């Protein structure tokens, strides 16, 4: 599954569709940070949220095959279901326990093979555990038989289970599709089942649907015939699936157009789009058709199904979901309009398609044994999507972007005391959603990237093939992958990787150097990196760290590779001249931060100015320094000085990371009375590159130039750069009047700039553009910038708009988050709005990704100690169990921000004032 981090994160959870929601247990949040911002057990680990009692399903009865027929009613929003499951009774019993949620069972019976049917005499629903116990009047003996269940359910509006998705026909009529989202634990909302990833079976699915609707499932259609009871309905029967887990089952009933092709391996690939928008499926189709053969060759295992469908769903909480053979997507993660889609949208679609198709092997063919190993699914897919996009679109320089998008993001979260290990013991279904986060995805991907680099591509591929071949159609745990890779490479993979997956956090490597004749002696030491400053606990955790070292002699090659398996190490680099620099972590691949002695750092800085350091190393160096400053290990002023050295920087991703860090600093300084000074600094840093780029594409420019131009103009416009603001207003006026339509790549920066420095009329024009937009990408683009408006009454208008019918439920989060991130006043207003509308928001998302995302976006920009207490107190009286860890992380971040501000605000202010007093430095 892809979490929609860009545009907005995802997957809703835990609202019962039938009846009121269960009241979550009211328990205090586990947050008691000392003045130093630490809440560690003596082991140096953060306390985990309290576990709810939970038992997995008993193993006495298990399914072999589900024969399932569903008949959704698209007007009444209900469905009828008939299940005939071929089951195996392994141990004599008089009851069958299954998962079931929001479903009413009408009748149930079990017929042992060659014997009489036994009718169940009782259905005991355990709603909290989402289980049902079927009781039988006599004992079911060991052997095979058929379990029959007739049931009814509701097509809910919670974007989980079997749910309804609202769309408009080309003529404007509102209709509903019936669609599914089962991961992690929502297949049980569509049919009673053994809803655990290790309980695999085959599926024979039939759907009874209106004859003018498209019906899709995991497999190809094998029969379509009139339904005897109603001439307006047809029964569509699908081929039997391979052995698979319940969370990967899918069905869709609605109105769609499609484009299709065949991959070079003969697999039928289709992209389903809203009616009239088939053209917008062509880009994803091209990516999918290139991707399937790439993975087949990489894994040396063929794609196991005859077809794959990719379909755009209007109301969809996640970014996408890898259902086997029927992958579901948000419209913005699949549809590309050649005229109206920007470069970043193309890239996003390519990555999401790459991610979901990787799961067809890694996750679907071989599935994690339990949710504890979810990271293996998601971390792996989040890594290999980049490998795939790099193969399809080498011009994207996608691996440099990985460092900014995933690696640094994961480090930011993992430096907190309230982080968690990659592998988390998961029990109750409500806990599963908590681990769909940047640790499972981005840290998971980062440590796999480090592992791939440590092993080498050839042995990595060999190990992957061994793993997929050995466990195909079965389940596996993390250790099984390590064993395969260890056998392929001969390296101590399990020993190395357990230090990265079983303990939270990562190391800070401190390095100092000494010239000894023609050689360089290096001294390295490792300690856990903490967002709150130097590690102070006893028994500091240790990692086995693959270290690479490069020098200015050849910045793109490792001069030395070692495995650091102890707290301190010394090593000698032969033949390094005194004037040559030495750098750790070539390519920013190792998942650690580096702190250089001042002499070593001093020698590296010219490599930023003259670009002799490779782009990904310039980015890593700057990001490490920023994080060290944020943690109070070095002064923020030192980092500002380094940022000024990027004046000649040409690389988009380096600028993107720099921009992100300056954004964090700007948000922090919005709590001071010298916010305008940091805006002047932003303008000084970004205006030279802005002047070089200009507004219009030049001949020979490509994808990355378009991304860079949008980034730089948006940054300058937001900071109030006069020439940028004037040009943005002029182009916006021409765009609105239809004289000159803005190119898709310029829309976000222009919209942001005119809104930030606009008035009520500007907002009204923007809302009108939103209403007129036919494409979801354009609607989302507008929604994400609305929060830039500064006037209190307009901020209120935007917040009200967020909950209106105009905004799709999954996109409300990015509107409110945009307000919170737009200004100091916006942050306060958004938090008040969430508190005032908590019941509606909670009922809309019920836990899950979207509620966690909403909380994170809205509160973590605060920088006053008492706000951490206020947030903590609110959620103690308004529990959100699946967002518990997110809330703890937000409170920790607020306290860290407050400490940072107290520590560095005055020195930053003095530095910014001194800069203004100095004459401008000559361009280098």
GROMACS .gro file of N, CA, C and O in nm, residues 169-247:
model
  316
  169UNK      N    1  -2.120   1.169  -1.310
  169UNK     CA    2  -2.116   1.128  -1.450
  169UNK      C    3  -2.079   1.252  -1.534
  169UNK      O    4  -2.088   1.365  -1.484
  170UNK      N    5  -2.039   1.232  -1.660
  170UNK     CA    6  -2.006   1.348  -1.744
  170UNK      C    7  -2.120   1.451  -1.752
  170UNK      O    8  -2.097   1.570  -1.768
  171UNK      N    9  -2.245   1.407  -1.733
  171UNK     CA   10  -2.357   1.502  -1.738
  171UNK      C   11  -2.381   1.570  -1.603
  171UNK      O   12  -2.469   1.654  -1.589
  172UNK      N   13  -2.302   1.528  -1.499
  172UNK     CA   14  -2.314   1.596  -1.369
  172UNK      C   15  -2.399   1.523  -1.267
  172UNK      O   16  -2.416   1.569  -1.155
  173UNK      N   17  -2.452   1.406  -1.303
  173UNK     CA   18  -2.535   1.331  -1.208
  173UNK      C   19  -2.445   1.262  -1.105
  173UNK      O   20  -2.343   1.203  -1.140
  174UNK      N   21  -2.485   1.270  -0.978
  174UNK     CA   22  -2.407   1.205  -0.872
  174UNK      C   23  -2.446   1.058  -0.863
  174UNK      O   24  -2.564   1.025  -0.854
  175UNK      N   25  -2.346   0.971  -0.870
  175UNK     CA   26  -2.369   0.827  -0.855
  175UNK      C   27  -2.265   0.768  -0.760
  175UNK      O   28  -2.173   0.838  -0.717
  176UNK      N   29  -2.280   0.639  -0.733
  176UNK     CA   30  -2.188   0.572  -0.641
  176UNK      C   31  -2.133   0.443  -0.702
  176UNK      O   32  -2.206   0.369  -0.767
  177UNK      N   33  -2.007   0.420  -0.678
  177UNK     CA   34  -1.945   0.292  -0.712
  177UNK      C   35  -1.931   0.213  -0.582
  177UNK      O   36  -1.930   0.271  -0.473
  178UNK      N   37  -1.921   0.081  -0.594
  178UNK     CA   38  -1.893  -0.004  -0.478
  178UNK      C   39  -1.750  -0.055  -0.494
  178UNK      O   40  -1.718  -0.116  -0.596
  179UNK      N   41  -1.663  -0.025  -0.397
  179UNK     CA   42  -1.520  -0.055  -0.409
  179UNK      C   43  -1.469  -0.113  -0.277
  179UNK      O   44  -1.542  -0.114  -0.177
  180UNK      N   45  -1.345  -0.162  -0.279
  180UNK     CA   46  -1.293  -0.223  -0.156
  180UNK      C   47  -1.159  -0.165  -0.115
  180UNK      O   48  -1.082  -0.118  -0.198
  181UNK      N   49  -1.133  -0.171   0.015
  181UNK     CA   50  -1.001  -0.146   0.074
  181UNK      C   51  -0.992  -0.235   0.197
  181UNK      O   52  -1.059  -0.210   0.297
  182UNK      N   53  -0.913  -0.342   0.186
  182UNK     CA   54  -0.912  -0.443   0.292
  182UNK      C   55  -0.789  -0.439   0.382
  182UNK      O   56  -0.793  -0.486   0.494
  183UNK      N   57  -0.676  -0.388   0.332
  183UNK     CA   58  -0.559  -0.385   0.419
  183UNK      C   59  -0.575  -0.272   0.522
  183UNK      O   60  -0.614  -0.162   0.484
  184UNK      N   61  -0.553  -0.299   0.650
  184UNK     CA   62  -0.494  -0.422   0.701
  184UNK      C   63  -0.601  -0.526   0.737
  184UNK      O   64  -0.588  -0.644   0.705
  185UNK      N   65  -0.708  -0.486   0.803
  185UNK     CA   66  -0.798  -0.585   0.863
  185UNK      C   67  -0.945  -0.554   0.833
  185UNK      O   68  -1.028  -0.553   0.923
  186UNK      N   69  -0.974  -0.530   0.705
  186UNK     CA   70  -1.111  -0.493   0.673
  186UNK      C   71  -1.181  -0.582   0.571
  186UNK      O   72  -1.292  -0.552   0.528
  187UNK      N   73  -1.119  -0.693   0.532
  187UNK     CA   74  -1.192  -0.791   0.449
  187UNK      C   75  -1.313  -0.840   0.529
  187UNK      O   76  -1.420  -0.867   0.475
  188UNK      N   77  -1.296  -0.846   0.661
  188UNK     CA   78  -1.403  -0.892   0.753
  188UNK      C   79  -1.527  -0.804   0.749
  188UNK      O   80  -1.631  -0.841   0.801
  189UNK      N   81  -1.517  -0.686   0.688
  189UNK     CA   82  -1.635  -0.599   0.672
  189UNK      C   83  -1.712  -0.632   0.545
  189UNK      O   84  -1.821  -0.578   0.522
  190UNK      N   85  -1.653  -0.715   0.458
  190UNK     CA   86  -1.718  -0.751   0.333
  190UNK      C   87  -1.774  -0.893   0.337
  190UNK      O   88  -1.874  -0.924   0.274
  191UNK      N   89  -1.706  -0.982   0.411
  191UNK     CA   90  -1.755  -1.120   0.425
  191UNK      C   91  -1.688  -1.183   0.548
  191UNK      O   92  -1.574  -1.148   0.580
  192UNK      N   93  -1.758  -1.272   0.618
  192UNK     CA   94  -1.695  -1.339   0.731
  192UNK      C   95  -1.576  -1.422   0.679
  192UNK      O   96  -1.589  -1.491   0.577
  193UNK      N   97  -1.462  -1.412   0.744
  193UNK     CA   98  -1.343  -1.479   0.691
  193UNK      C   99  -1.239  -1.497   0.799
  193UNK      O  100  -1.251  -1.442   0.908
  194UNK      N  101  -1.135  -1.572   0.766
  194UNK     CA  102  -1.018  -1.583   0.854
  194UNK      C  103  -0.922  -1.475   0.807
  194UNK      O  104  -0.841  -1.495   0.717
  195UNK      N  105  -0.936  -1.357   0.867
  195UNK     CA  106  -0.875  -1.235   0.812
  195UNK      C  107  -0.736  -1.211   0.871
  195UNK      O  108  -0.711  -1.109   0.935
  196UNK      N  109  -0.648  -1.308   0.853
  196UNK     CA  110  -0.509  -1.296   0.898
  196UNK      C  111  -0.419  -1.329   0.780
  196UNK      O  112  -0.451  -1.420   0.702
  197UNK      N  113  -0.308  -1.256   0.764
  197UNK     CA  114  -0.229  -1.274   0.641
  197UNK      C  115  -0.176  -1.415   0.619
  197UNK      O  116  -0.158  -1.457   0.505
  198UNK      N  117  -0.155  -1.492   0.729
  198UNK     CA  118  -0.099  -1.626   0.712
  198UNK      C  119  -0.205  -1.731   0.680
  198UNK      O  120  -0.171  -1.845   0.646
  199UNK      N  121  -0.332  -1.695   0.691
  199UNK     CA  122  -0.438  -1.794   0.661
  199UNK      C  123  -0.480  -1.774   0.515
  199UNK      O  124  -0.575  -1.702   0.484
  200UNK      N  125  -0.404  -1.836   0.427
  200UNK     CA  126  -0.424  -1.818   0.283
  200UNK      C  127  -0.520  -1.923   0.227
  200UNK      O  128  -0.529  -2.034   0.280
  201UNK      N  129  -0.587  -1.887   0.118
  201UNK     CA  130  -0.678  -1.979   0.050
  201UNK      C  131  -0.694  -1.931  -0.093
  201UNK      O  132  -0.645  -1.823  -0.130
  202UNK      N  133  -0.764  -2.009  -0.175
  202UNK     CA  134  -0.802  -1.962  -0.309
  202UNK      C  135  -0.941  -1.899  -0.301
  202UNK      O  136  -1.016  -1.926  -0.206
  203UNK      N  137  -0.974  -1.818  -0.401
  203UNK     CA  138  -1.103  -1.748  -0.402
  203UNK      C  139  -1.172  -1.764  -0.538
  203UNK      O  140  -1.109  -1.744  -0.642
  204UNK      N  141  -1.300  -1.801  -0.533
  204UNK     CA  142  -1.385  -1.799  -0.652
  204UNK      C  143  -1.489  -1.691  -0.627
  204UNK      O  144  -1.579  -1.709  -0.543
  205UNK      N  145  -1.477  -1.579  -0.697
  205UNK     CA  146  -1.563  -1.463  -0.668
  205UNK      C  147  -1.664  -1.442  -0.779
  205UNK      O  148  -1.631  -1.452  -0.898
  206UNK      N  149  -1.788  -1.414  -0.739
  206UNK     CA  150  -1.894  -1.374  -0.834
  206UNK      C  151  -1.956  -1.246  -0.782
  206UNK      O  152  -1.973  -1.228  -0.661
  207UNK      N  153  -1.992  -1.158  -0.872
  207UNK     CA  154  -2.060  -1.033  -0.836
  207UNK      C  155  -2.189  -1.021  -0.915
  207UNK      O  156  -2.190  -1.043  -1.037
  208UNK      N  157  -2.298  -0.987  -0.847
  208UNK     CA  158  -2.427  -0.963  -0.914
  208UNK      C  159  -2.443  -0.811  -0.919
  208UNK      O  160  -2.453  -0.745  -0.816
  209UNK      N  161  -2.444  -0.756  -1.043
  209UNK     CA  162  -2.435  -0.610  -1.058
  209UNK      C  163  -2.529  -0.561  -1.167
  209UNK      O  164  -2.571  -0.640  -1.253
  210UNK      N  165  -2.562  -0.431  -1.168
  210UNK     CA  166  -2.641  -0.377  -1.280
  210UNK      C  167  -2.568  -0.404  -1.412
  210UNK      O  168  -2.446  -0.392  -1.419
  211UNK      N  169  -2.645  -0.437  -1.516
  211UNK     CA  170  -2.580  -0.482  -1.640
  211UNK      C  171  -2.504  -0.371  -1.712
  211UNK      O  172  -2.420  -0.398  -1.797
  212UNK      N  173  -2.531  -0.244  -1.675
  212UNK     CA  174  -2.458  -0.134  -1.741
  212UNK      C  175  -2.334  -0.091  -1.661
  212UNK      O  176  -2.274   0.012  -1.688
  213UNK      N  177  -2.297  -0.170  -1.560
  213UNK     CA  178  -2.180  -0.136  -1.479
  213UNK      C  179  -2.063  -0.229  -1.509
  213UNK      O  180  -2.081  -0.344  -1.548
  214UNK      N  181  -1.942  -0.176  -1.487
  214UNK     CA  182  -1.821  -0.257  -1.498
  214UNK      C  183  -1.803  -0.331  -1.365
  214UNK      O  184  -1.819  -0.271  -1.258
  215UNK      N  185  -1.772  -0.461  -1.370
  215UNK     CA  186  -1.743  -0.538  -1.249
  215UNK      C  187  -1.603  -0.598  -1.262
  215UNK      O  188  -1.573  -0.664  -1.362
  216UNK      N  189  -1.520  -0.573  -1.162
  216UNK     CA  190  -1.381  -0.621  -1.166
  216UNK      C  191  -1.347  -0.692  -1.037
  216UNK      O  192  -1.400  -0.660  -0.931
  217UNK      N  193  -1.253  -0.787  -1.045
  217UNK     CA  194  -1.197  -0.850  -0.926
  217UNK      C  195  -1.052  -0.887  -0.955
  217UNK      O  196  -0.998  -0.846  -1.058
  218UNK      N  197  -0.993  -0.965  -0.866
  218UNK     CA  198  -0.850  -0.996  -0.881
  218UNK      C  199  -0.819  -1.068  -1.011
  218UNK      O  200  -0.714  -1.047  -1.071
  219UNK      N  201  -0.911  -1.157  -1.053
  219UNK     CA  202  -0.885  -1.241  -1.171
  219UNK      C  203  -0.970  -1.196  -1.291
  219UNK      O  204  -1.055  -1.108  -1.280
  220UNK      N  205  -0.945  -1.261  -1.404
  220UNK     CA  206  -1.018  -1.232  -1.528
  220UNK      C  207  -1.160  -1.288  -1.521
  220UNK      O  208  -1.188  -1.384  -1.450
  221UNK      N  209  -1.251  -1.227  -1.597
  221UNK     CA  210  -1.391  -1.272  -1.604
  221UNK      C  211  -1.394  -1.404  -1.684
  221UNK      O  212  -1.335  -1.414  -1.791
  222UNK      N  213  -1.466  -1.506  -1.629
  222UNK     CA  214  -1.481  -1.631  -1.705
  222UNK      C  215  -1.626  -1.655  -1.748
  222UNK      O  216  -1.651  -1.737  -1.834
  223UNK      N  217  -1.720  -1.580  -1.689
  223UNK     CA  218  -1.860  -1.599  -1.729
  223UNK      C  219  -1.939  -1.474  -1.691
  223UNK      O  220  -1.913  -1.413  -1.588
  224UNK      N  221  -2.031  -1.439  -1.776
  224UNK     CA  222  -2.118  -1.324  -1.749
  224UNK      C  223  -2.256  -1.361  -1.801
  224UNK      O  224  -2.274  -1.382  -1.920
  225UNK      N  225  -2.355  -1.375  -1.711
  225UNK     CA  226  -2.486  -1.423  -1.756
  225UNK      C  227  -2.596  -1.345  -1.686
  225UNK      O  228  -2.574  -1.291  -1.576
  226UNK      N  229  -2.716  -1.339  -1.748
  226UNK     CA  230  -2.828  -1.266  -1.685
  226UNK      C  231  -2.860  -1.327  -1.548
  226UNK      O  232  -2.849  -1.449  -1.529
  227UNK      N  233  -2.897  -1.239  -1.455
  227UNK     CA  234  -2.934  -1.285  -1.321
  227UNK      C  235  -3.081  -1.325  -1.324
  227UNK      O  236  -3.167  -1.246  -1.365
  228UNK      N  237  -3.114  -1.448  -1.283
  228UNK     CA  238  -3.251  -1.497  -1.303
  228UNK      C  239  -3.360  -1.412  -1.237
  228UNK      O  240  -3.470  -1.398  -1.291
  229UNK      N  241  -3.332  -1.351  -1.121
  229UNK     CA  242  -3.439  -1.280  -1.048
  229UNK      C  243  -3.463  -1.137  -1.095
  229UNK      O  244  -3.558  -1.072  -1.052
  230UNK      N  245  -3.375  -1.081  -1.180
  230UNK     CA  246  -3.389  -0.940  -1.218
  230UNK      C  247  -3.320  -0.918  -1.352
  230UNK      O  248  -3.199  -0.932  -1.363
  231UNK      N  249  -3.398  -0.879  -1.452
  231UNK     CA  250  -3.341  -0.866  -1.588
  231UNK      C  251  -3.241  -0.750  -1.600
  231UNK      O  252  -3.165  -0.743  -1.696
  232UNK      N  253  -3.241  -0.658  -1.501
  232UNK     CA  254  -3.146  -0.546  -1.506
  232UNK      C  255  -3.008  -0.582  -1.448
  232UNK      O  256  -2.918  -0.500  -1.448
  233UNK      N  257  -2.998  -0.704  -1.394
  233UNK     CA  258  -2.873  -0.745  -1.330
  233UNK      C  259  -2.804  -0.856  -1.409
  233UNK      O  260  -2.870  -0.931  -1.481
  234UNK      N  261  -2.673  -0.863  -1.393
  234UNK     CA  262  -2.598  -0.976  -1.448
  234UNK      C  263  -2.510  -1.035  -1.338
  234UNK      O  264  -2.473  -0.965  -1.243
  235UNK      N  265  -2.480  -1.165  -1.351
  235UNK     CA  266  -2.386  -1.229  -1.259
  235UNK      C  267  -2.253  -1.246  -1.331
  235UNK      O  268  -2.246  -1.308  -1.437
  236UNK      N  269  -2.149  -1.186  -1.273
  236UNK     CA  270  -2.016  -1.191  -1.334
  236UNK      C  271  -1.930  -1.283  -1.249
  236UNK      O  272  -1.914  -1.263  -1.129
  237UNK      N  273  -1.875  -1.386  -1.315
  237UNK     CA  274  -1.795  -1.486  -1.243
  237UNK      C  275  -1.648  -1.471  -1.283
  237UNK      O  276  -1.617  -1.455  -1.400
  238UNK      N  277  -1.561  -1.475  -1.185
  238UNK     CA  278  -1.417  -1.456  -1.209
  238UNK      C  279  -1.342  -1.588  -1.190
  238UNK      O  280  -1.386  -1.675  -1.115
  239UNK      N  281  -1.229  -1.601  -1.257
  239UNK     CA  282  -1.146  -1.721  -1.246
  239UNK      C  283  -1.096  -1.737  -1.102
  239UNK      O  284  -1.090  -1.640  -1.026
  240UNK      N  285  -1.061  -1.860  -1.068
  240UNK     CA  286  -1.008  -1.888  -0.934
  240UNK      C  287  -0.872  -1.821  -0.916
  240UNK      O  288  -0.787  -1.826  -1.004
  241UNK      N  289  -0.853  -1.762  -0.800
  241UNK     CA  290  -0.724  -1.696  -0.770
  241UNK      C  291  -0.620  -1.800  -0.729
  241UNK      O  292  -0.656  -1.912  -0.691
  242UNK      N  293  -0.493  -1.763  -0.729
  242UNK     CA  294  -0.394  -1.846  -0.659
  242UNK      C  295  -0.421  -1.841  -0.509
  242UNK      O  296  -0.507  -1.764  -0.462
  243UNK      N  297  -0.346  -1.918  -0.433
  243UNK     CA  298  -0.353  -1.912  -0.287
  243UNK      C  299  -0.310  -1.771  -0.243
  243UNK      O  300  -0.204  -1.723  -0.285
  244UNK      N  301  -0.392  -1.705  -0.164
  244UNK     CA  302  -0.363  -1.565  -0.129
  244UNK      C  303  -0.426  -1.527   0.005
  244UNK      O  304  -0.514  -1.596   0.056
  245UNK      N  305  -0.381  -1.414   0.059
  245UNK     CA  306  -0.433  -1.362   0.186
  245UNK      C  307  -0.559  -1.279   0.161
  245UNK      O  308  -0.576  -1.219   0.055
  246UNK      N  309  -0.644  -1.274   0.263
  246UNK     CA  310  -0.772  -1.201   0.249
  246UNK      C  311  -0.753  -1.053   0.222
  246UNK      O  312  -0.832  -0.992   0.151
  247UNK      N  313  -0.647  -0.991   0.280
  247UNK     CA  314  -0.635  -0.844   0.267
  247UNK      C  315  -0.607  -0.801   0.124
  247UNK      O  316  -0.615  -0.683   0.090
   0.00000   0.00000   0.00000
